[in-house]
Short mmCIF file of C-alpha atoms and ligand atoms in Angstrom, two decimals:
data_model
loop_
_atom_site.label_atom_id
_atom_site.label_comp_id
_atom_site.label_asym_id
_atom_site.label_seq_id
_atom_site.Cartn_x
_atom_site.Cartn_y
_atom_site.Cartn_z
CA MET A 1 0.00 0.00 0.00
CA SER A 2 1.31 3.42 -0.91
CA ASP A 3 2.06 5.95 1.81
CA LEU A 4 -0.67 8.16 0.38
CA ASN A 5 -3.28 5.41 0.78
CA LYS A 6 -2.06 4.68 4.31
CA TYR A 7 -2.42 8.37 5.10
CA ARG A 8 -5.96 8.44 3.66
CA ILE A 9 -7.03 5.37 5.65
CA ALA A 10 -5.56 6.80 8.87
CA LYS A 11 -7.47 10.04 8.26
CA ILE A 12 -10.78 8.21 7.70
CA LYS A 13 -10.14 6.18 10.87
CA ARG A 14 -9.48 9.30 12.94
CA ARG A 15 -12.67 10.91 11.63
CA THR A 16 -14.71 7.76 12.39
CA ASN A 17 -13.26 7.61 15.91
CA LEU A 18 -14.01 11.29 16.46
CA ARG A 19 -17.61 10.88 15.27
CA GLN A 20 -18.07 7.91 17.62
CA THR A 21 -16.65 9.90 20.55
CA LEU A 22 -18.99 12.81 19.82
CA GLN A 23 -21.98 10.55 19.20
CA ASN A 24 -21.38 8.93 22.61
CA LEU A 25 -21.39 12.24 24.51
CA PRO A 26 -24.59 12.87 26.49
CA LYS A 27 -25.96 16.02 24.89
CA VAL A 28 -28.04 19.10 25.62
CA ASP A 29 -29.96 20.88 22.85
CA LEU A 30 -31.45 24.19 23.94
CA HIS A 31 -32.31 25.52 20.48
CA ARG A 32 -34.35 23.22 18.24
CA HIS A 33 -37.55 24.12 16.43
CA LEU A 34 -40.31 21.55 16.21
CA GLU A 35 -41.35 23.02 12.85
CA GLY A 36 -37.84 22.36 11.50
CA SER A 37 -37.70 18.79 12.81
CA LEU A 38 -39.92 16.93 10.37
CA ARG A 39 -38.60 13.67 8.86
CA LEU A 40 -38.74 13.64 5.07
CA SER A 41 -40.27 10.16 5.14
CA THR A 42 -43.03 11.35 7.50
CA LEU A 43 -43.66 14.37 5.31
CA ALA A 44 -44.28 12.15 2.27
CA GLU A 45 -46.51 9.79 4.28
CA ILE A 46 -48.62 12.63 5.68
CA ALA A 47 -48.97 14.10 2.20
CA CYS A 48 -50.26 10.78 0.83
CA GLU A 49 -52.55 10.05 3.81
CA HIS A 50 -54.11 13.49 3.99
CA GLY A 51 -54.00 14.53 0.35
CA VAL A 52 -51.58 17.43 0.81
CA ASP A 53 -50.95 18.91 -2.63
CA LEU A 54 -47.23 18.71 -3.41
CA PRO A 55 -44.97 19.36 -6.38
CA SER A 56 -43.80 15.74 -6.02
CA TYR A 57 -44.37 12.80 -3.67
CA ASP A 58 -40.85 11.48 -4.10
CA ILE A 59 -38.65 12.11 -1.04
CA GLU A 60 -35.57 13.09 -3.05
CA GLU A 61 -37.55 15.48 -5.24
CA LEU A 62 -39.09 17.06 -2.12
CA ARG A 63 -35.71 17.57 -0.48
CA PRO A 64 -34.96 21.01 -2.02
CA TYR A 65 -38.31 22.36 -0.78
CA VAL A 66 -37.49 21.36 2.79
CA GLN A 67 -33.72 21.40 3.09
CA VAL A 68 -31.07 23.94 2.28
CA THR A 69 -29.04 22.32 -0.50
CA THR A 70 -25.35 22.82 -1.14
CA ASP A 71 -25.93 24.72 -4.40
CA GLU A 72 -28.19 27.28 -2.70
CA PRO A 73 -26.49 30.56 -1.78
CA PRO A 74 -26.74 31.30 1.98
CA ASP A 75 -29.74 33.54 2.60
CA PHE A 76 -31.71 34.32 5.76
CA HIS A 77 -35.09 34.84 4.05
CA ALA A 78 -34.74 31.76 1.82
CA PHE A 79 -34.06 29.80 5.03
CA LEU A 80 -37.25 31.16 6.66
CA GLU A 81 -39.20 30.29 3.49
CA LYS A 82 -38.66 26.56 4.19
CA PHE A 83 -40.88 26.91 7.26
CA ASN A 84 -43.81 28.03 5.12
CA PHE A 85 -43.56 24.86 3.10
CA LEU A 86 -43.23 22.66 6.21
CA ALA A 87 -46.23 24.30 7.90
CA ARG A 88 -48.51 22.57 5.38
CA PHE A 89 -47.86 19.21 7.01
CA TYR A 90 -49.23 20.12 10.41
CA SER A 91 -52.61 19.62 8.87
CA LYS A 92 -54.25 17.49 11.56
CA LEU A 93 -53.81 17.33 15.32
CA ASP A 94 -52.68 13.71 14.92
CA CYS A 95 -49.94 14.88 12.54
CA ILE A 96 -48.75 17.44 15.09
CA GLU A 97 -48.61 14.69 17.70
CA ARG A 98 -46.71 12.33 15.41
CA ILE A 99 -44.17 14.96 14.35
CA SER A 100 -43.60 16.01 17.99
CA TYR A 101 -43.07 12.41 19.10
CA GLU A 102 -40.64 11.72 16.25
CA ALA A 103 -38.71 14.94 16.91
CA VAL A 104 -37.97 13.69 20.43
CA ALA A 105 -37.22 10.15 19.21
CA ASP A 106 -34.67 11.52 16.73
CA ALA A 107 -33.00 13.62 19.43
CA ALA A 108 -32.82 10.60 21.75
CA GLN A 109 -31.28 8.56 18.93
CA ASP A 110 -28.51 11.18 18.78
CA ASN A 111 -27.90 10.75 22.52
CA VAL A 112 -29.52 14.08 23.45
CA LYS A 113 -30.43 13.64 27.11
CA TYR A 114 -31.95 17.06 27.75
CA LEU A 115 -33.92 18.81 25.02
CA GLU A 116 -35.74 22.12 24.97
CA LEU A 117 -37.96 21.97 21.90
CA ARG A 118 -39.61 25.19 20.74
CA PHE A 119 -42.72 25.63 18.64
CA ASN A 120 -45.04 28.31 17.40
CA PRO A 121 -48.68 27.42 18.14
CA VAL A 122 -49.92 30.06 15.69
CA THR A 123 -48.30 28.45 12.65
CA LEU A 124 -49.62 25.10 13.72
CA ALA A 125 -53.11 26.29 14.63
CA LEU A 126 -54.22 28.95 12.21
CA SER A 127 -53.99 27.09 8.92
CA GLN A 128 -56.50 24.49 10.11
CA GLY A 129 -58.55 26.51 12.57
CA PHE A 130 -57.31 24.75 15.72
CA CYS A 131 -57.16 26.80 18.90
CA PHE A 132 -53.74 27.40 20.45
CA GLU A 133 -54.59 25.30 23.50
CA GLU A 134 -55.39 22.25 21.37
CA VAL A 135 -52.01 22.47 19.66
CA VAL A 136 -50.12 23.04 22.91
CA GLU A 137 -51.84 20.11 24.62
CA ARG A 138 -51.11 17.75 21.71
CA VAL A 139 -47.44 18.71 21.65
CA ILE A 140 -47.20 18.28 25.45
CA SER A 141 -48.91 14.91 25.31
CA ALA A 142 -46.62 13.67 22.49
CA VAL A 143 -43.38 14.71 24.19
CA LYS A 144 -44.49 13.19 27.50
CA LYS A 145 -45.13 9.88 25.74
CA ALA A 146 -41.73 10.10 24.03
CA GLU A 147 -40.08 10.78 27.40
CA GLN A 148 -41.53 7.51 28.68
CA ASP A 149 -40.30 5.60 25.63
CA PHE A 150 -36.79 7.08 25.43
CA ASP A 151 -34.03 8.07 27.85
CA ILE A 152 -34.50 11.83 27.46
CA THR A 153 -35.98 14.76 29.37
CA VAL A 154 -37.88 17.28 27.27
CA LYS A 155 -39.14 20.77 28.05
CA LEU A 156 -40.99 23.08 25.68
CA LEU A 157 -40.65 26.72 24.69
CA ILE A 158 -43.32 28.76 22.92
CA THR A 159 -42.20 30.90 20.00
CA ILE A 160 -43.61 34.28 18.96
CA ARG A 161 -42.74 35.69 15.54
CA ARG A 162 -41.47 39.26 15.28
CA ASP A 163 -44.10 40.18 12.69
CA TYR A 164 -47.02 39.29 14.99
CA ASP A 165 -49.17 42.09 16.36
CA GLN A 166 -49.57 42.76 20.09
CA ASP A 167 -52.99 41.13 20.29
CA ILE A 168 -51.96 37.72 19.01
CA SER A 169 -48.62 37.90 20.86
CA SER A 170 -50.45 38.65 24.09
CA ARG A 171 -52.70 35.62 23.57
CA ILE A 172 -49.66 33.39 23.01
CA VAL A 173 -47.97 34.66 26.17
CA ASP A 174 -51.13 33.94 28.18
CA VAL A 175 -51.24 30.38 26.82
CA ALA A 176 -47.55 29.87 27.64
CA ILE A 177 -48.09 31.08 31.21
CA ARG A 178 -51.17 28.85 31.61
CA TYR A 179 -49.14 25.70 30.81
CA THR A 180 -46.04 26.38 32.91
CA ASP A 181 -46.83 23.42 35.14
CA GLN A 182 -46.98 21.14 32.08
CA SER A 183 -43.59 21.24 30.37
CA ILE A 184 -43.73 24.82 29.05
CA VAL A 185 -40.63 26.51 30.49
CA GLY A 186 -39.80 29.41 28.22
CA LEU A 187 -40.73 32.04 25.67
CA ASP A 188 -38.84 32.68 22.43
CA LEU A 189 -38.85 35.49 19.86
CA ALA A 190 -38.02 34.45 16.29
CA GLY A 191 -38.56 35.45 12.67
CA ASP A 192 -37.54 38.41 10.55
CA GLU A 193 -34.95 40.29 12.62
CA VAL A 194 -34.09 42.62 9.75
CA HIS A 195 -37.50 44.28 9.41
CA TYR A 196 -38.98 43.87 12.90
CA SER A 197 -37.44 45.16 16.13
CA ALA A 198 -37.79 43.23 19.38
CA GLN A 199 -38.56 46.44 21.26
CA PRO A 200 -42.42 46.28 20.92
CA PHE A 201 -42.34 42.86 22.66
CA ALA A 202 -40.59 44.10 25.81
CA ARG A 203 -43.73 44.43 27.95
CA LEU A 204 -45.02 40.96 27.06
CA PHE A 205 -41.67 39.27 27.55
CA ASN A 206 -41.22 41.01 30.91
CA LYS A 207 -44.66 39.74 31.92
CA ALA A 208 -43.66 36.18 30.91
CA LYS A 209 -40.43 36.44 32.87
CA GLU A 210 -42.28 37.62 35.98
CA ALA A 211 -44.54 34.57 35.59
CA GLY A 212 -41.47 32.32 35.79
CA LEU A 213 -40.79 31.61 32.12
CA GLY A 214 -37.23 31.63 30.78
CA ILE A 215 -36.61 34.16 28.02
CA THR A 216 -34.68 33.54 24.81
CA VAL A 217 -34.56 35.80 21.77
CA HIS A 218 -33.20 35.16 18.27
CA ALA A 219 -30.82 38.09 17.84
CA GLY A 220 -27.49 38.98 16.27
CA GLU A 221 -28.24 36.54 13.46
CA ALA A 222 -29.58 38.59 10.53
CA ALA A 223 -29.19 41.93 12.33
CA GLY A 224 -26.18 43.34 14.16
CA ALA A 225 -25.00 43.60 17.76
CA GLU A 226 -27.54 46.30 18.70
CA SER A 227 -30.29 43.71 18.22
CA VAL A 228 -28.60 41.59 20.91
CA ARG A 229 -28.43 44.60 23.23
CA THR A 230 -32.18 45.23 22.78
CA ALA A 231 -32.93 41.57 23.56
CA VAL A 232 -30.83 41.62 26.73
CA GLU A 233 -31.67 45.10 28.04
CA LEU A 234 -35.34 45.42 27.08
CA LEU A 235 -36.64 41.85 26.81
CA LYS A 236 -34.40 40.65 29.69
CA ALA A 237 -33.26 37.66 27.67
CA ASP A 238 -31.61 34.89 29.69
CA ARG A 239 -30.36 33.37 26.46
CA ILE A 240 -29.79 34.58 22.91
CA GLY A 241 -30.51 32.47 19.86
CA HIS A 242 -27.32 32.56 17.74
CA GLY A 243 -25.87 35.95 18.76
CA VAL A 244 -23.01 35.53 16.29
CA ARG A 245 -23.00 39.21 15.37
CA ALA A 246 -22.41 40.23 18.98
CA SER A 247 -18.80 39.90 17.80
CA GLU A 248 -19.24 43.25 16.01
CA ASP A 249 -19.38 45.24 19.28
CA LEU A 250 -17.10 44.87 22.29
CA THR A 251 -19.60 46.56 24.61
CA VAL A 252 -22.29 44.02 23.65
CA MET A 253 -19.90 41.14 24.34
CA ASP A 254 -19.19 42.74 27.73
CA LEU A 255 -22.93 43.01 28.37
CA ILE A 256 -23.40 39.28 27.59
CA ARG A 257 -20.59 38.35 29.98
CA GLU A 258 -21.76 40.67 32.77
CA LYS A 259 -25.33 39.40 32.61
CA GLY A 260 -24.29 35.76 32.15
CA VAL A 261 -26.45 35.48 29.04
CA THR A 262 -25.96 32.15 27.28
CA LEU A 263 -25.56 32.03 23.51
CA GLU A 264 -27.38 29.22 21.70
CA MET A 265 -25.14 28.81 18.65
CA CYS A 266 -26.04 26.62 15.67
CA PRO A 267 -23.02 26.47 13.31
CA THR A 268 -24.60 24.91 10.19
CA SER A 269 -27.68 27.11 10.38
CA ASN A 270 -25.47 30.17 10.87
CA ILE A 271 -23.76 29.42 7.54
CA GLN A 272 -27.01 28.69 5.71
CA THR A 273 -28.60 31.95 6.84
CA ALA A 274 -25.40 33.87 6.00
CA ALA A 275 -25.09 35.04 9.63
CA VAL A 276 -21.48 33.86 9.32
CA LYS A 277 -19.63 34.15 6.01
CA ALA A 278 -17.37 31.08 6.38
CA ILE A 279 -17.48 28.30 8.94
CA THR A 280 -13.81 28.79 9.81
CA ARG A 281 -14.75 32.35 10.86
CA HIS A 282 -17.54 31.24 13.19
CA PRO A 283 -17.08 33.05 16.54
CA LEU A 284 -18.03 30.02 18.71
CA ARG A 285 -14.50 29.27 19.90
CA ALA A 286 -13.44 32.90 20.14
CA PHE A 287 -16.46 33.61 22.37
CA PHE A 288 -15.63 30.55 24.48
CA GLN A 289 -12.04 31.71 24.90
CA ILE A 290 -13.05 35.16 26.14
CA GLY A 291 -15.40 33.60 28.68
CA LEU A 292 -18.83 34.03 27.09
CA PRO A 293 -21.27 31.21 27.90
CA VAL A 294 -21.68 29.37 24.58
CA THR A 295 -23.57 26.21 23.65
CA ILE A 296 -23.90 24.18 20.43
CA ASN A 297 -27.37 23.36 19.11
CA THR A 298 -29.11 22.22 15.92
CA ASP A 299 -31.79 24.89 15.22
CA ASP A 300 -33.65 22.96 12.48
CA PRO A 301 -32.35 19.42 11.92
CA SER A 302 -34.60 18.79 8.89
CA ILE A 303 -33.98 22.06 7.11
CA SER A 304 -30.22 21.94 7.74
CA ASN A 305 -30.02 18.14 7.32
CA THR A 306 -28.04 17.87 10.52
CA THR A 307 -27.85 16.24 13.96
CA LEU A 308 -26.23 17.53 17.14
CA THR A 309 -23.38 15.05 16.59
CA ASP A 310 -22.92 16.63 13.13
CA GLU A 311 -22.79 20.08 14.74
CA TYR A 312 -20.14 18.89 17.23
CA MET A 313 -18.16 17.49 14.25
CA VAL A 314 -18.33 20.88 12.52
CA ALA A 315 -17.24 22.59 15.76
CA VAL A 316 -14.20 20.33 16.13
CA ARG A 317 -13.17 19.94 12.50
CA ASP A 318 -13.95 23.37 11.07
CA ILE A 319 -14.01 25.78 14.04
CA GLY A 320 -11.17 24.24 16.04
CA VAL A 321 -13.08 23.45 19.24
CA THR A 322 -11.51 20.59 21.23
CA VAL A 323 -13.47 17.68 22.66
CA PRO A 324 -12.85 18.82 26.28
CA GLU A 325 -14.20 22.25 25.26
CA ILE A 326 -17.29 20.58 23.76
CA LYS A 327 -17.84 18.92 27.16
CA GLN A 328 -17.62 22.29 28.88
CA MET A 329 -20.14 23.72 26.44
CA ILE A 330 -22.49 20.82 27.21
CA LEU A 331 -22.27 21.71 30.92
CA THR A 332 -22.87 25.38 30.05
CA GLY A 333 -26.05 24.17 28.34
CA VAL A 334 -27.12 22.34 31.49
CA ARG A 335 -26.57 25.47 33.59
CA ALA A 336 -28.61 27.54 31.11
CA ALA A 337 -31.55 25.12 31.04
CA PHE A 338 -34.90 26.69 31.93
CA LEU A 339 -35.33 24.43 34.97
CA PRO A 340 -35.86 25.16 38.67
CA PRO A 341 -32.50 25.38 40.53
CA SER A 342 -32.85 22.02 42.30
CA GLU A 343 -33.61 20.12 39.06
CA LYS A 344 -30.78 21.91 37.32
CA GLU A 345 -28.33 20.93 40.05
CA GLN A 346 -29.34 17.28 39.76
CA LEU A 347 -29.00 17.45 35.98
CA GLU A 348 -25.54 18.98 36.31
CA VAL A 349 -24.38 16.25 38.71
CA ARG A 350 -25.53 13.55 36.31
CA PHE A 351 -23.98 15.19 33.25
CA THR A 352 -20.71 15.87 35.08
CA GLU A 353 -20.48 12.21 36.13
CA ALA A 354 -21.26 10.99 32.62
CA LEU A 355 -18.86 13.42 30.93
CA ASN A 356 -16.05 12.55 33.34
CA GLY A 357 -16.44 8.88 32.52
CA SER A 358 -14.79 7.83 29.29
CA LYS A 359 -16.29 4.62 27.97
CA GLU A 360 -19.63 5.01 29.71
CA GLU A 361 -20.33 8.47 28.34
CA SER A 362 -23.31 7.36 26.32
CA GLN A 363 -25.18 6.27 29.41
CA LEU A 364 -26.84 8.45 32.00
CA PRO A 365 -28.59 6.86 34.96
CA ARG A 366 -32.18 6.16 33.96
CA ALA A 367 -33.84 8.17 36.76
CA LYS A 368 -35.67 11.28 35.54
CA TYR A 369 -34.31 14.52 36.92
CA SER A 370 -37.66 15.61 38.22
CA GLU A 371 -38.08 12.34 40.14
CA ALA A 372 -34.59 12.20 41.58
ZN1 LIG B 1 -33.91 29.24 15.69
#
């Protein structure tokens, strides 16, 4: 065998070993949208069963409608457009339940042990005339069933879109507060950051925070660092979705550090939305090195065709994060979970034990955090 072939084989082996190591890590995903977590196979089945009109019923031909493909130029609005297509498949309450269950099953398969899944009840309700409560209850019921079937703890966040008016946003906040004793732990602001400021949502988000909900805001993704400042100062965000463009302003980075705001970074998504120009320039590691609380998440596994293991691979291979640093980011995720302090402490003990082990990393004790 030539030296070149030996070199190639050794490289493939190293990559396989790295993937296995990362796959085995017990994971935390704080930023994953239910609407972006639909299996392509399920999408085709729902379309056939319920007569959803599609340009094609072949999974491969549907792929470009759902997923960002490699020949597509990175674009924030094109990325958001995929959600409009996916919303057509939440056509029946049973479909919503199935998609929610499968989203958790897929996370568990990737060794995610703690998942905060976010969804927008308006998207899911309005197209078919369901009320918000019906949608929320179906999602809760599906994730609770999945928690029984898989070794994973799941909490839910409710998402409001920036283009919503105050009336509908206020109704969503009231629903979120009503279900805080049933898995709903946080409120999220998402959508078109370029054309809609977060500022009009300050009062509602402050009300949600006073009611005990955690606050996270998509910011510093399509708009600059000032958008992050608004989210932190006015909406009192505990966490920021993405926040990559905080790197444009030292005073905003200082604000994040002072307030202990955790950044939910999603490397592949950040490239596809053009929030970051090149993956090697992603600020994840630089933020980590200057002491900002950073975590790695998936955002939309179906749209980005990714898993959390894939995102860890990108972090290590392309951004230069080390495996010990990945472990620290996982623990940062645990500390930023929207859980009561006692549950969070128990979760941290279990993750610390599992991450300190080497061969047993894929296993966490079976007991649920809330029961421990
Ligand atoms: Zn997101």
